Short mmCIF file of C-alpha atoms and ligand atoms in Angstrom, two decimals:
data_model
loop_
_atom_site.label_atom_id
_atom_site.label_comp_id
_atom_site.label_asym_id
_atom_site.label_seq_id
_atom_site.Cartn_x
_atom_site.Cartn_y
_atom_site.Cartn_z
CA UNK A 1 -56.66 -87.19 -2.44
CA UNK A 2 -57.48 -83.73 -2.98
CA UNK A 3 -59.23 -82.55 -6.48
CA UNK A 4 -61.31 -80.17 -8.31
CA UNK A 5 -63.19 -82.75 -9.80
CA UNK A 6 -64.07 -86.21 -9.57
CA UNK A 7 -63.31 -87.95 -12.68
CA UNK A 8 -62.65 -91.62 -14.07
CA UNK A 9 -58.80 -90.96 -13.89
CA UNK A 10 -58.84 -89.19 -10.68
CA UNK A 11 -60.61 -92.40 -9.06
CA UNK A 12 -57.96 -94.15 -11.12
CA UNK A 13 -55.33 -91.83 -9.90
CA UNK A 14 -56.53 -92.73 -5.96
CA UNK A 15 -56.43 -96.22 -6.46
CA UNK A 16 -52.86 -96.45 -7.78
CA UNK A 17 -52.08 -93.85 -4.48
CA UNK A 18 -53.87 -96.31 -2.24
CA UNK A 19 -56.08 -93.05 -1.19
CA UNK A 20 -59.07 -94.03 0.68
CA UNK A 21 -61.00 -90.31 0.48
CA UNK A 22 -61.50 -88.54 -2.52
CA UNK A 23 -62.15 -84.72 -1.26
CA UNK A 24 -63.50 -82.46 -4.42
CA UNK A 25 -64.83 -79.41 -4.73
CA UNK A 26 -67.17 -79.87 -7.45
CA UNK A 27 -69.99 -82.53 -6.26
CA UNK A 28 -69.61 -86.09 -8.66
CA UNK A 29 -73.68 -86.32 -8.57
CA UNK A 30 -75.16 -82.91 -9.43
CA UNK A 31 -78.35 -84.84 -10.11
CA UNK A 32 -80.29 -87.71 -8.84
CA UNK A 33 -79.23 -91.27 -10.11
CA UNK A 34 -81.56 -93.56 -11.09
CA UNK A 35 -79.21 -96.47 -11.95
CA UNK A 36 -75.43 -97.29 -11.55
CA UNK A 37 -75.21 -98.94 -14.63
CA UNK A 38 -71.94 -97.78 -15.33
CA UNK A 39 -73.36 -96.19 -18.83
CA UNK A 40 -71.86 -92.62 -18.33
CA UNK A 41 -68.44 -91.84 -16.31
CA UNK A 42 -70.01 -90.43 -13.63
CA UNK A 43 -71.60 -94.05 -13.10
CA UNK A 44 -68.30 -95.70 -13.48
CA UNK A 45 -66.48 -93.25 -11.26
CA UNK A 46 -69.01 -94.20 -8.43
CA UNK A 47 -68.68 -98.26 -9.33
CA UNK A 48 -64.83 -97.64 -9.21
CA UNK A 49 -64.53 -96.05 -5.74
CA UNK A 50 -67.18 -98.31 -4.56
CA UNK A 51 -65.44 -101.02 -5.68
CA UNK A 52 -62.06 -99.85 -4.25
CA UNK A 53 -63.75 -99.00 -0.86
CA UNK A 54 -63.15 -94.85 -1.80
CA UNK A 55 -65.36 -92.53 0.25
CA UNK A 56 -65.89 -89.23 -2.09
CA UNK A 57 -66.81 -86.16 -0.39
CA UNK A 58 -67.40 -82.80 -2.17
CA UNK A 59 -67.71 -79.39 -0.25
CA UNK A 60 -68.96 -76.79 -3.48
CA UNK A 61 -70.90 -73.88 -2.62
CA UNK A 62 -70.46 -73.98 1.67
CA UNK A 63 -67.00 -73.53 -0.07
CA UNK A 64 -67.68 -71.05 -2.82
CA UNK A 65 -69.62 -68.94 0.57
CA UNK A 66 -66.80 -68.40 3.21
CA UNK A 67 -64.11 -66.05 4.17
CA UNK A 68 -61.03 -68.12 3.46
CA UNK A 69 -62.49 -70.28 0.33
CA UNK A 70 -62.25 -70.50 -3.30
CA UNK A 71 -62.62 -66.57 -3.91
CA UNK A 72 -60.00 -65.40 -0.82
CA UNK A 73 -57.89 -67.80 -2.67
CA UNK A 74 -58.57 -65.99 -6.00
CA UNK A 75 -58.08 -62.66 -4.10
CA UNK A 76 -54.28 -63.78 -2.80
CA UNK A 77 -53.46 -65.05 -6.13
CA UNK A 78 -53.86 -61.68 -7.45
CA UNK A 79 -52.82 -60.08 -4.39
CA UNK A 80 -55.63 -58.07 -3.19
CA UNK A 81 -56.47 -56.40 0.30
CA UNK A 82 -59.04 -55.12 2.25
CA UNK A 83 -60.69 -58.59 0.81
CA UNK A 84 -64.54 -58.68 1.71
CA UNK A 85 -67.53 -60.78 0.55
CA UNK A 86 -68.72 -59.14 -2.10
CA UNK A 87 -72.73 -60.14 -2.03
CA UNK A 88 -72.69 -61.34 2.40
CA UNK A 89 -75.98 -63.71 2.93
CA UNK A 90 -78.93 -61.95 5.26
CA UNK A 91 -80.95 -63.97 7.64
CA UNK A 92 -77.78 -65.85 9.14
CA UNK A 93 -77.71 -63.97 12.53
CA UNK A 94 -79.56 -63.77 15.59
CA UNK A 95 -79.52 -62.07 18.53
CA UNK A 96 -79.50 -63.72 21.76
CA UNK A 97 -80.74 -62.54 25.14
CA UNK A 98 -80.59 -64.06 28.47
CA UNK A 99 -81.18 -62.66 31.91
CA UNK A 100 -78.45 -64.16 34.09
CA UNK A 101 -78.54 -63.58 37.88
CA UNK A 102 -75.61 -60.81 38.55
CA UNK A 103 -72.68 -62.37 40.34
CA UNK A 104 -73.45 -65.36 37.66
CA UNK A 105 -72.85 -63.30 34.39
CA UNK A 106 -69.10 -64.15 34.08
CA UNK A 107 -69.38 -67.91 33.75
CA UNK A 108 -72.67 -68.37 31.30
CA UNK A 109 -70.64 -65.47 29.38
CA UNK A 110 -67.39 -67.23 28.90
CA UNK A 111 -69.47 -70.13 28.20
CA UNK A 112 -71.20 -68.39 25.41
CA UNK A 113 -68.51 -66.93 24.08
CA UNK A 114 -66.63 -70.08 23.80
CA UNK A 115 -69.25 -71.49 21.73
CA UNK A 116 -68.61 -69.35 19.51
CA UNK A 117 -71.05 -66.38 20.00
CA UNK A 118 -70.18 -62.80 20.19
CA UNK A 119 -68.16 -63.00 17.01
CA UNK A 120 -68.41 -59.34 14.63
CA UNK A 121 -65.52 -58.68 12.20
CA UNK A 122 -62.25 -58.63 13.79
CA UNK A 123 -63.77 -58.61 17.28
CA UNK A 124 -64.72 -61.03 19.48
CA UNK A 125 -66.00 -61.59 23.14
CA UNK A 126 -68.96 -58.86 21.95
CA UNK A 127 -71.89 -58.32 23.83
CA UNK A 128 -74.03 -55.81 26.22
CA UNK A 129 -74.76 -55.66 29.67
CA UNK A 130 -77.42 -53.82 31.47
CA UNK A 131 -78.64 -54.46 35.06
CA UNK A 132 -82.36 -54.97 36.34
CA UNK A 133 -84.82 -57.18 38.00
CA UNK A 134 -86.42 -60.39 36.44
CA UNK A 135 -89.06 -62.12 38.77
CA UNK A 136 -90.68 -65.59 39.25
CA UNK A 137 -92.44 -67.92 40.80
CA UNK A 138 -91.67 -71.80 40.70
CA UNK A 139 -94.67 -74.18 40.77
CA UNK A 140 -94.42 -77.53 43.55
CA UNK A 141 -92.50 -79.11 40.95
CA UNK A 142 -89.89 -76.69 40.56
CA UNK A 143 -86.29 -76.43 42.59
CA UNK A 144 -85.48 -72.87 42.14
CA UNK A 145 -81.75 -71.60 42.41
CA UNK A 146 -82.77 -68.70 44.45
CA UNK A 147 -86.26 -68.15 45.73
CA UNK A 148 -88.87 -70.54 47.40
CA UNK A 149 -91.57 -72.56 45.67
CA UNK A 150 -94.47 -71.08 45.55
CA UNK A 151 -93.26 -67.70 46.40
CA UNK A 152 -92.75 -64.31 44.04
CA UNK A 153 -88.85 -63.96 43.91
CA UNK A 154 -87.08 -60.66 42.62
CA UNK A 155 -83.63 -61.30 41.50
CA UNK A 156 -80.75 -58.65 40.69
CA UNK A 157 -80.10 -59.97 37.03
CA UNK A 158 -77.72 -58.37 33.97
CA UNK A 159 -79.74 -58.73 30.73
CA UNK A 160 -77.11 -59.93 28.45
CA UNK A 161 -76.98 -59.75 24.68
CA UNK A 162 -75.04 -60.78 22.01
CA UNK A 163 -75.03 -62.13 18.38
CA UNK A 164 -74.75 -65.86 17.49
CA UNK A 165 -74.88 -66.98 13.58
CA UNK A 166 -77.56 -69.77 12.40
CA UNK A 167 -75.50 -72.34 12.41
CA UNK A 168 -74.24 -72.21 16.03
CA UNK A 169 -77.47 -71.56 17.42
CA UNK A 170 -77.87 -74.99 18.75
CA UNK A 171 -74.49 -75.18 19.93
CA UNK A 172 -74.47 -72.12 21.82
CA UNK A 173 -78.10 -72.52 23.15
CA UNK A 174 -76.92 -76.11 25.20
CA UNK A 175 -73.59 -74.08 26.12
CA UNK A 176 -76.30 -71.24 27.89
CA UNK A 177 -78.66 -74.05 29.51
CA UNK A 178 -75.60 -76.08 31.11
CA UNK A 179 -73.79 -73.11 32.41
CA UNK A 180 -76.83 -70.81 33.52
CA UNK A 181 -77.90 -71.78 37.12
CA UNK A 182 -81.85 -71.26 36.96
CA UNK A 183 -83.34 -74.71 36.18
CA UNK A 184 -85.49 -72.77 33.45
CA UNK A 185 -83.12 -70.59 31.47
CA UNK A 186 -85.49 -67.59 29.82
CA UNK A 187 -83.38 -66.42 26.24
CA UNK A 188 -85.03 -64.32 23.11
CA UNK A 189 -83.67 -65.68 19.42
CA UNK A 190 -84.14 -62.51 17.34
CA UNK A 191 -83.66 -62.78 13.64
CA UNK A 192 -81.12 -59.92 12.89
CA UNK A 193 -81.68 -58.25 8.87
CA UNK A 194 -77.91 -57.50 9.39
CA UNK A 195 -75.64 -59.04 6.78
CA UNK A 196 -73.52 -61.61 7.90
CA UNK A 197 -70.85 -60.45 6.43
CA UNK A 198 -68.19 -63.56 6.16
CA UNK A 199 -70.28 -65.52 4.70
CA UNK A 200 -72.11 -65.02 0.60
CA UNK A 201 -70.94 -64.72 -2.78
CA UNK A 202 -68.24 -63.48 -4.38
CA UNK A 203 -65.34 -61.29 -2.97
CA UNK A 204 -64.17 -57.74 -3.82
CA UNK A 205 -60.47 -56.27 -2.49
CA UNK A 206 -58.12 -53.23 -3.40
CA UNK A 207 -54.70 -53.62 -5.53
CA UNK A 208 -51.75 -52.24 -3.81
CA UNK A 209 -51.20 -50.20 -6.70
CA UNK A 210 -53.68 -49.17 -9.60
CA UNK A 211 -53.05 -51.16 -12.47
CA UNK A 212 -53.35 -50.40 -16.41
CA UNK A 213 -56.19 -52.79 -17.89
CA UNK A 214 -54.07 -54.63 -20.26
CA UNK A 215 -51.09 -54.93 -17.81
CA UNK A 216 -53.99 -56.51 -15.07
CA UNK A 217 -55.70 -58.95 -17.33
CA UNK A 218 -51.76 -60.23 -18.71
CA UNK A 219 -50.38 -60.81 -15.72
CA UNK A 220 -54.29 -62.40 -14.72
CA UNK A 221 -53.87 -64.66 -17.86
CA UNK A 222 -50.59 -65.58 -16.51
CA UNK A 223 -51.32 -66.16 -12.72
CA UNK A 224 -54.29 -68.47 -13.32
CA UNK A 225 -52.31 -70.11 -17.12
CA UNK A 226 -55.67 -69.10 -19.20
CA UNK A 227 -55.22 -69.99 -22.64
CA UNK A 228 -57.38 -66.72 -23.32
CA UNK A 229 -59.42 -64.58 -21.59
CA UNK A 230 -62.87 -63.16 -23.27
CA UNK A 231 -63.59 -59.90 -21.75
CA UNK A 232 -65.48 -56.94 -22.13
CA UNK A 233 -64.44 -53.44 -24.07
CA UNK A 234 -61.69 -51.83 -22.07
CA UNK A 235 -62.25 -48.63 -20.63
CA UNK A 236 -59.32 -46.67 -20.58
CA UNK A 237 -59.12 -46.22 -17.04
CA UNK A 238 -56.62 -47.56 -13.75
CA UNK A 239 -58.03 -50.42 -12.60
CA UNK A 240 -57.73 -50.48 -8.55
CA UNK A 241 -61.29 -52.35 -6.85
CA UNK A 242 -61.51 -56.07 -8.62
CA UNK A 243 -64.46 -58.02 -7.67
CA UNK A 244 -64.55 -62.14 -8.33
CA UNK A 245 -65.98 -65.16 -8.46
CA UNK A 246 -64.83 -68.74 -8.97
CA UNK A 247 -66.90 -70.46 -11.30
CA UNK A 248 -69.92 -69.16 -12.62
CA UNK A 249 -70.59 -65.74 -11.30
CA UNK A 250 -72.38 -63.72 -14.12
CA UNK A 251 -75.49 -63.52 -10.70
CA UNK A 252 -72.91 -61.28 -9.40
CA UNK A 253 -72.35 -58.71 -12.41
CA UNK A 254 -74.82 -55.71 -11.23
CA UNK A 255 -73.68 -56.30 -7.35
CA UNK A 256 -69.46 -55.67 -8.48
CA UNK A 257 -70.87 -52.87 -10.40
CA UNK A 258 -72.57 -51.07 -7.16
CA UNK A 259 -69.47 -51.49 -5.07
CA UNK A 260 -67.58 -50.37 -7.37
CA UNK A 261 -65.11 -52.82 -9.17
CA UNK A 262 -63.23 -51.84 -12.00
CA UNK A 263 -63.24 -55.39 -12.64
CA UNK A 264 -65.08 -58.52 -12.10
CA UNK A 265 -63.65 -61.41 -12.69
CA UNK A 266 -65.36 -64.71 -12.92
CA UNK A 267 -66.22 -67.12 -15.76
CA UNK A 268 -69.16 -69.40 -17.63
CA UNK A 269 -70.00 -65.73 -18.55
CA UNK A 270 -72.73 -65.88 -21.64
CA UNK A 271 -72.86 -63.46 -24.61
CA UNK A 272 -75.60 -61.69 -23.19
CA UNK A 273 -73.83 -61.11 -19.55
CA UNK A 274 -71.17 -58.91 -21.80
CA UNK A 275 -73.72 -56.75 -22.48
CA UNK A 276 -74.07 -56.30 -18.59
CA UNK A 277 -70.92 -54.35 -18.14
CA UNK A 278 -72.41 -51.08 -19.89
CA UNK A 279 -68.91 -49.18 -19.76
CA UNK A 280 -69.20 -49.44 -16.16
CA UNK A 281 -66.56 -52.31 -15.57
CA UNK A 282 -64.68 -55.06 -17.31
CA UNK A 283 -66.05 -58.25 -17.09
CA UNK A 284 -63.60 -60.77 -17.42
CA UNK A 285 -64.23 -64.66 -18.11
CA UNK A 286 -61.03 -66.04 -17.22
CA UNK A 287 -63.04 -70.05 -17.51
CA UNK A 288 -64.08 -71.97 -14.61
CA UNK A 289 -61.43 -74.53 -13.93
CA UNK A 290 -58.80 -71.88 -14.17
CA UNK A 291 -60.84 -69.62 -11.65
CA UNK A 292 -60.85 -72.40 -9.36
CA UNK A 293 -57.72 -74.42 -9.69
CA UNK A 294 -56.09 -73.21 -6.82
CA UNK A 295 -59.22 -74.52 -4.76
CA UNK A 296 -57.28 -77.63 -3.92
CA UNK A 297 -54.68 -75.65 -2.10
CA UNK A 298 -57.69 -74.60 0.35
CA UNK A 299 -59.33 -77.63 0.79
CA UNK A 300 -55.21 -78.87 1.58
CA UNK A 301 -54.83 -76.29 4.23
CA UNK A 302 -58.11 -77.15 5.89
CA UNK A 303 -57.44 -80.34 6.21
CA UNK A 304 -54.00 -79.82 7.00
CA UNK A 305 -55.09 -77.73 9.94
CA UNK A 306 -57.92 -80.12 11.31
CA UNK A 307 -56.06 -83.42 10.94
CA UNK A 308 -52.39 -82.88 10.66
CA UNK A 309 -51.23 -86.49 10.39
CA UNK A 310 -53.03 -87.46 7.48
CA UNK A 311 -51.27 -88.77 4.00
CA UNK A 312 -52.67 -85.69 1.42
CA UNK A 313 -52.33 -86.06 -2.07
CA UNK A 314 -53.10 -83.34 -4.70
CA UNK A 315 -54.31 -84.49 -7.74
CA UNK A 316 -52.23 -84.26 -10.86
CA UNK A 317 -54.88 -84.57 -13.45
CA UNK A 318 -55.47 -81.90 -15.08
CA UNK A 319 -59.65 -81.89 -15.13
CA UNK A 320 -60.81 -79.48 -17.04
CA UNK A 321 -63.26 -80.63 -19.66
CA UNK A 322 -62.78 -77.26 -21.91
CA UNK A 323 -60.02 -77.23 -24.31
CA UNK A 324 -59.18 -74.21 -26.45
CA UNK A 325 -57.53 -74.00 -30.14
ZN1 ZN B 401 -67.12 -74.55 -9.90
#
């Protein structure tokens, strides 16, 4: 079963479905528990699925964070394009070089770029090439490739470069040492300042037309069934760059301001965020389970995609603790 939010009647809801895996975006145990007591519903929703043999899993913010999560499913609601993360996380890519012996390059290449290095943007396969010498000398316990023991060998090698994110460092480092002949393989990790930039907070795309404020935040109220939206004074201006973030996004405010957005939309804005707009842009709270209802629908595809023959269930209960008058 797939929900926003883990709740009493959502565990209830899986039972009666005979679900077995409760996926959520929003975690059930923000904090540490001390007891399972069953004295507050986040207890009883744990003694439930327990109970039931439920698994719960939550994704949250590696969700919130990636091209093709809760805010690219904000952006298609609205229909935007050009869609990019609108604050992308530094210190998430390295560079990687390796000195591979010449008529060797095209294997340990393929090899790296099927573990998923060489990715930038729309491209793939990237890297450099440039040819030289490396040199060594193997010690009595070593069982060079090319070369003697114990003797200085000069090899024609290409030193090859390319860019590898954190997280696949480790794959893509074991997919270099098995496919690289030399029994030592020499590589450089160098921490890149680039932005990485599929991954961070927040995303910011183009309408296909500009749009009059009032027009935008209707059919807004309407696409994501907001009870009300609290926003910001209007300013009397097309509104074509929108900038948002499921959830709680006021961190973002200054950021949709320097790129640009004639809009930011977001929610669990305070009064004092309002203040933040400064006739620059139109902040827009449009409340956090609206912003990130449609989140199901992603964490459906996914799943859909990795493990086609599974039973998914959306949930039908409506979880949003906020009601309005
Ligand atoms: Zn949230």
């Amino acid at each position: 079963m797939i929900t926003l939010d883990v709740t009493e009647e959502v565990v209830e809801e899986a039972i009666a479905n005979g679900c077995e895996l409760i996926i959520s975006h929003h975690p059930l145990i923000f904090k540490g528990l001390k007891r399972i007591t069953g004295s507050n519903e986040v207890e009883r929703c744990l003694i439930k699925a327990i109970q039931n043999n439920i698994a719960i899993y939550a994704a949250h913010t590696n969700l919130d964070s990636i091209t093709g999560g809760v805010n690219s499913m904000i952006c298609n609601k609205i229909g935007l394009s050009n869609c990019r993360i609108l604050a992308p996380v530094k210190n998430q890519l390295l560079k990687l070089v390796t000195f591979i012996p010449e008529d060797q390059v095209e294997p340990v290449r393929s090899a790296l770029f099927s573990a998923g290095a060489g990715v930038i943007g729309n491209y793939d396969q990237c890297s450099f090439g440039a040819s030289g010498y490396g040199t060594f000398r193997g010690n009595e316990e070593s069982n060079p490739f090319v070369g003697r023991q114990g003797e200085l060998h000069t090899e024609k090698e290409v030193r090859f470069e390319t860019i590898v994110p954190r997280h696949l460092v480790p794959v893509v480092i074991s997919a270099l040492v098995a496919a690289h002949p030399y029994e030592e393989v020499a590589y450089d990790l160098i921490p890149l300042e680039n932005d990485y930039a599929v991954v961070g907070a927040g995303m910011i795309g183009e309408l296909k037309e500009p749009a009059d404020e009032i027009h935008l935040l209707e059919s807004v109220r309407q696409i994501f069934g907001c009870q009300m939206i609290r926003h910001t004074a209007l300013l009397n201006r097309k509104i074509s760059r929108i900038a948002v973030c499921g959830g709680s996004g006021s961190f973002l405010i200054s950021k949709a301001i320097a790129e640009g957005a004639d809009l930011f939309i977001s929610a669990d804005l305070k009064y004092h965020d309002f203040f933040d707009a400064d006739k620059k842009i139109v902040l827009a709270d449009i409340g956090h389970y609206e912003s990130e209802q449609f989140t199901k629908e992603v964490l459906k595809e996914i799943v859909l995609k990795k493990f086609p023959t599974f039973a998914l269930r959306l949930s039908d209960v409506k979880s949003n603790p906020v009601f309005y008058l």
